[in-house]
Coordinates of C-alpha atoms and ligand atoms in Angstrom, one line a residue:
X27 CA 0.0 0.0 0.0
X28 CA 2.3 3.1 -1.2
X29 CA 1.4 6.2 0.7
X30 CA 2.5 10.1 -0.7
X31 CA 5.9 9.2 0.9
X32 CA 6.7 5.7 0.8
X33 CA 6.5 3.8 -2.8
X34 CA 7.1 0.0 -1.3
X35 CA 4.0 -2.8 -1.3
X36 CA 2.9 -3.4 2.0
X37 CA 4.2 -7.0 1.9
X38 CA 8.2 -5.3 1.0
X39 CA 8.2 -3.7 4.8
X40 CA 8.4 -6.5 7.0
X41 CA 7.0 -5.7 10.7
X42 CA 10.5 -5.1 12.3
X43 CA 12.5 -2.0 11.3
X44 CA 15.3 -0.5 12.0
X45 CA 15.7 3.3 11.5
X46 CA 19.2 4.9 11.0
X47 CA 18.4 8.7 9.5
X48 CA 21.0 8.6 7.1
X49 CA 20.1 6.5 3.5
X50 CA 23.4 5.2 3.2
X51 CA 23.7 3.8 6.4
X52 CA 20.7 2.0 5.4
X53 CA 22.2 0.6 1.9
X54 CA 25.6 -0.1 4.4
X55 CA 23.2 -2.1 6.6
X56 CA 21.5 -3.9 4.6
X57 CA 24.6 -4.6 2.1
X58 CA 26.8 -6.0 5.0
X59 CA 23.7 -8.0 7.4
X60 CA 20.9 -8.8 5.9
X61 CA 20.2 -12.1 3.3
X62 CA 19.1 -11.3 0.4
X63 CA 18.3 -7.9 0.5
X64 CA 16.2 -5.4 -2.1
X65 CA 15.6 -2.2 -2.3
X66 CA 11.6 -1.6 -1.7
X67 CA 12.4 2.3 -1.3
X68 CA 13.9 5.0 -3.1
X69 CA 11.2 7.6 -3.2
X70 CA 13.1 11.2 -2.1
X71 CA 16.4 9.1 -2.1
X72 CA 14.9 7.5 1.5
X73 CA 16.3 4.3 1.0
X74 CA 14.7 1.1 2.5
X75 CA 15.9 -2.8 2.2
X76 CA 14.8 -5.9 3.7
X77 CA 15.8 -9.0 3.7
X78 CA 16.5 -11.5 6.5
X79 CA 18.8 -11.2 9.5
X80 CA 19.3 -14.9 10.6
X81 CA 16.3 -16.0 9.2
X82 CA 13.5 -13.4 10.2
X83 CA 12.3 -10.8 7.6
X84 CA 13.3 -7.1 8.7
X85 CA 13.8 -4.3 6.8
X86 CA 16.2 -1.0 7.6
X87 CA 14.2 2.5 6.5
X88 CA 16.0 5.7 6.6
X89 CA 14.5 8.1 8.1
X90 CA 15.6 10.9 7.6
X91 CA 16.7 13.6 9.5
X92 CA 14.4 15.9 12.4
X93 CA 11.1 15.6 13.6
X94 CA 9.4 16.9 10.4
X95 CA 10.8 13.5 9.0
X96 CA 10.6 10.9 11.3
X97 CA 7.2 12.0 11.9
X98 CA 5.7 11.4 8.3
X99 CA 8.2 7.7 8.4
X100 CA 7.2 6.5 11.4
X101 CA 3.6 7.4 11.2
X102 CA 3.2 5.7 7.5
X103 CA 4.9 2.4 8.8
X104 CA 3.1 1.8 11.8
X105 CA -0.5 2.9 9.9
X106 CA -0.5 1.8 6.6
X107 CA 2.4 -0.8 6.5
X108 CA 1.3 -2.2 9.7
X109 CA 4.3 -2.1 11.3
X110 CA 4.9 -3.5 15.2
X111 CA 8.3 -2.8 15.8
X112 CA 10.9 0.1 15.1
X113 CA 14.4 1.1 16.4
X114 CA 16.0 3.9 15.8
X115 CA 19.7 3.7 15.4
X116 CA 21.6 7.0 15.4
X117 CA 24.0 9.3 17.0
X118 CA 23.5 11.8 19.6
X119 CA 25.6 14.8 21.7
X120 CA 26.0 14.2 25.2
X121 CA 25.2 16.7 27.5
X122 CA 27.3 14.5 30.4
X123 CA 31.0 14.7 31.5
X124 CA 30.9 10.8 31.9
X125 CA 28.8 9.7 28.9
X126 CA 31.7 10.2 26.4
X127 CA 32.1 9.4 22.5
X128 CA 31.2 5.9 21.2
X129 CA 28.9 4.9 24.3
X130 CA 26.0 3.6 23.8
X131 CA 23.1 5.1 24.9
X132 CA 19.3 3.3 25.3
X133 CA 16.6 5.6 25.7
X134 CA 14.1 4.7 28.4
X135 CA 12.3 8.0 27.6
X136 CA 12.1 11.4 25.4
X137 CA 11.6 14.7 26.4
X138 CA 11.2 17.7 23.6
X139 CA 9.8 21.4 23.9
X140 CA 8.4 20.8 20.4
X141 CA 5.2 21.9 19.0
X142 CA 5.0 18.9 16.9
X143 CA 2.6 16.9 19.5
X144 CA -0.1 20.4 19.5
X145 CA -0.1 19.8 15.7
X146 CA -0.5 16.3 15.4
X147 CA -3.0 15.6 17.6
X148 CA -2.0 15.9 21.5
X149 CA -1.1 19.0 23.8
X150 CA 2.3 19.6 25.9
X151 CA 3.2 15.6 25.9
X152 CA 6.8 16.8 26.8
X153 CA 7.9 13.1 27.5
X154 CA 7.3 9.9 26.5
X155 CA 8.4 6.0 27.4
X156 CA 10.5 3.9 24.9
X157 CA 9.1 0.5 24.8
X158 CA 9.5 -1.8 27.8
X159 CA 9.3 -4.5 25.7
X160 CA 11.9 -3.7 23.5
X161 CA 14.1 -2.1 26.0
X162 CA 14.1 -5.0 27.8
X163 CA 15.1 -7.1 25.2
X164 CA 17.9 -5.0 23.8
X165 CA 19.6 -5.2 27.5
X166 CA 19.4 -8.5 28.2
X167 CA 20.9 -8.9 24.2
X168 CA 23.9 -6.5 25.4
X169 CA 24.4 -8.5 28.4
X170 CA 24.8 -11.8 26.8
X171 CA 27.1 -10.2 24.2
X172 CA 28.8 -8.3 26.5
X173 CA 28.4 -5.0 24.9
X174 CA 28.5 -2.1 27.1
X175 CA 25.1 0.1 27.4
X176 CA 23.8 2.8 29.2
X177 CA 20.4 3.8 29.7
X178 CA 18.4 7.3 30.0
X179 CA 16.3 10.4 28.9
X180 CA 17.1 11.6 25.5
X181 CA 16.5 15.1 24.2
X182 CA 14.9 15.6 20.9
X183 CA 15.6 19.3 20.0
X184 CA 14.4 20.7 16.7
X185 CA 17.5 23.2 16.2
X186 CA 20.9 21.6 15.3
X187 CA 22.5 24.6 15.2
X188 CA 21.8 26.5 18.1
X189 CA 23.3 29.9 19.7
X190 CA 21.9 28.6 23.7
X191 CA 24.9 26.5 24.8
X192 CA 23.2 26.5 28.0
X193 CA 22.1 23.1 28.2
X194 CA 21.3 22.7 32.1
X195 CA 17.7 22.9 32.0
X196 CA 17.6 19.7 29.5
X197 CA 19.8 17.9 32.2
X198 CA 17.9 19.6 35.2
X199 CA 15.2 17.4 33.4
X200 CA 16.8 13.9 33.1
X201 CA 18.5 14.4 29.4
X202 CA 21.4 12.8 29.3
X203 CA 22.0 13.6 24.8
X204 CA 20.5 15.6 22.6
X205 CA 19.5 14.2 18.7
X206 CA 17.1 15.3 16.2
X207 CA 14.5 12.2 16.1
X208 CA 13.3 9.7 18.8
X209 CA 10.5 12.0 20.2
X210 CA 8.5 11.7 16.8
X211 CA 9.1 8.3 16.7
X212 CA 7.7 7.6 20.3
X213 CA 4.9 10.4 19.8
X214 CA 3.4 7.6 16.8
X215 CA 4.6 4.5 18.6
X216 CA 2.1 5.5 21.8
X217 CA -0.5 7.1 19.2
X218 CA -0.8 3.4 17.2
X219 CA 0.0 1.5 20.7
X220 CA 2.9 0.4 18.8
X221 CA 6.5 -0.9 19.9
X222 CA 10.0 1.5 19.8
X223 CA 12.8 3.1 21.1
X224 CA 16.2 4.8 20.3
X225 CA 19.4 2.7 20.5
X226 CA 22.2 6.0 20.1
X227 CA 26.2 6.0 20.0
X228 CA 27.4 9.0 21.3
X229 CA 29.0 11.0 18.6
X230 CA 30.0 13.9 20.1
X231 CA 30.2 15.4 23.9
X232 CA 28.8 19.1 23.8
X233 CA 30.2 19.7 27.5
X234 CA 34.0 18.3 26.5
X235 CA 33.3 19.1 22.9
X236 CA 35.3 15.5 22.6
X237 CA 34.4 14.1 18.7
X238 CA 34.3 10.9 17.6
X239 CA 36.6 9.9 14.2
X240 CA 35.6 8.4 11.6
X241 CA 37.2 4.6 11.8
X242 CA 36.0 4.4 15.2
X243 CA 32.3 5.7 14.2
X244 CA 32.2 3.0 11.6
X245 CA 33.3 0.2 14.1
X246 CA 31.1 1.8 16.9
X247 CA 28.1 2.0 14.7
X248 CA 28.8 -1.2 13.7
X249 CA 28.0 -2.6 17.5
X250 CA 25.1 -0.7 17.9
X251 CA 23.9 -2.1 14.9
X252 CA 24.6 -6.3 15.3
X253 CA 22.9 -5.1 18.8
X254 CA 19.7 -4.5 17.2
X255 CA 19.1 -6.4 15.0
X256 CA 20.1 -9.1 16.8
X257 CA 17.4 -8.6 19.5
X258 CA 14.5 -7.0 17.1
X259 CA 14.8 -10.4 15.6
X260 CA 13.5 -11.8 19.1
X261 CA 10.3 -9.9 18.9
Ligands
HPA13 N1 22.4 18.3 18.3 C1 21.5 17.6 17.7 N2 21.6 16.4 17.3 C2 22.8 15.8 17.4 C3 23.9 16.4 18.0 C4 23.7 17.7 18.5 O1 24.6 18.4 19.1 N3 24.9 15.6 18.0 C5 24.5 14.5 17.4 N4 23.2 14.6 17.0

């Protein structure tokens, strides 16, 4: 069922995805994991794959960047491509001294001053829950394999480049990173009483203004996303 946004059949999304906002992560992804894998999105250059990850169907959409575009992605999938299951897999500053570049950071909620929920349906919803489910699973996943994760409140802001470098109200209310996505992707998850949440690598540290490079991004990102997939193929 192609929507004004996404040209794939209904039956080419499968109903686990995983969402990194940059297209070419998603053709990297899907090149280097999955079985099989075809393209069954290029509409706006949003590239989507699926194929199979050890045997189970699950297909990597990019999202794009922001709210604007996570919101129209995420809505689609869960409503007209019935899907159940989403994780978001990107970067995100950190607003901490001791969450520093290339952890790994779950998010058990989402807080954003956005006007995006007023619009689409719901006033002041200023935070929302990831999945229990979900979160649940990816932990006990990292445990097993032994990769290191931490878990908190993530701050979806709307501005990338902002002149307020006074981030202590965010932290005065549980952020631990700021990134450009989850609480759009959390808004729809509650609105369609569906499952995600936001699996980030901390790619920069705005209090240390530490940076990540770029072989260790690729190896980083690389953990983050075996970590997914591995446990979005227990759901
Ligand atoms: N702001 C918003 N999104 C981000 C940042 C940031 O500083 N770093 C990584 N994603």
């Amino acid at each position: 069922m192609p929507t004004v946004h996404i040209e794939a059949k209904k039956e080419d999304v499968a109903k686990r995805v995983l969402m990194p906002g940059d297209p070419n992560r998603a053709r990297y992804i899907a090149i280097k994991y999955l079985e099989n894998p075809r393209i069954v999105n290029s509409l706006r250059g949003e590239f989507a794959f699926t194929g199979k990850y050890k045997g189970v169907d699950v297909t990597i959409f990019s999202s794009g960047m922001g709210i604007g575009s996570m919101g129209i992605y995420s809505y689609e999938l869960f409503n007209d491509y019935d899907v159940d299951y989403i994780i978001r897999i990107g970067t995100a500053g950190s607003y901490l001294d001791d969450l520093k570049v290339y952890d790994l950071l779950l998010a058990d909620s989402v807080y954003s001053k956005t006007y995006f929920d007023e619009e689409a349906g719901h006033e002041n919803v200023e935070v929302i829950n990831s999945s229990f489910d979900l979160n649940s699973t990816i932990m006990d996943t990292a445990l097993l394999k032994n990769i290191k994760l931490k878990t908190g409140r993530v701050h979806t802001t709307e501005a990338f480049y902002t002149e307020n470098k006074n981030y202590q109200p965010f932290i005065d209310l549980g952020c631990m990173a700021v990134e450009m996505e989850t609480y759009a992707l959390l808004y729809n998850a509650k609105k369609f009483m569906k499952h995600a949440t936001a699996l980030l690598t901390i790619s920069d540290n705005l209090i240390t203004h530490e940076e990540i490079d770029s072989e260790a991004r690729e190896k980083k990102l690389d953990e983050m996303i075996v970590l997914a997939l591995e446990s979005i193929i227990k759901k």
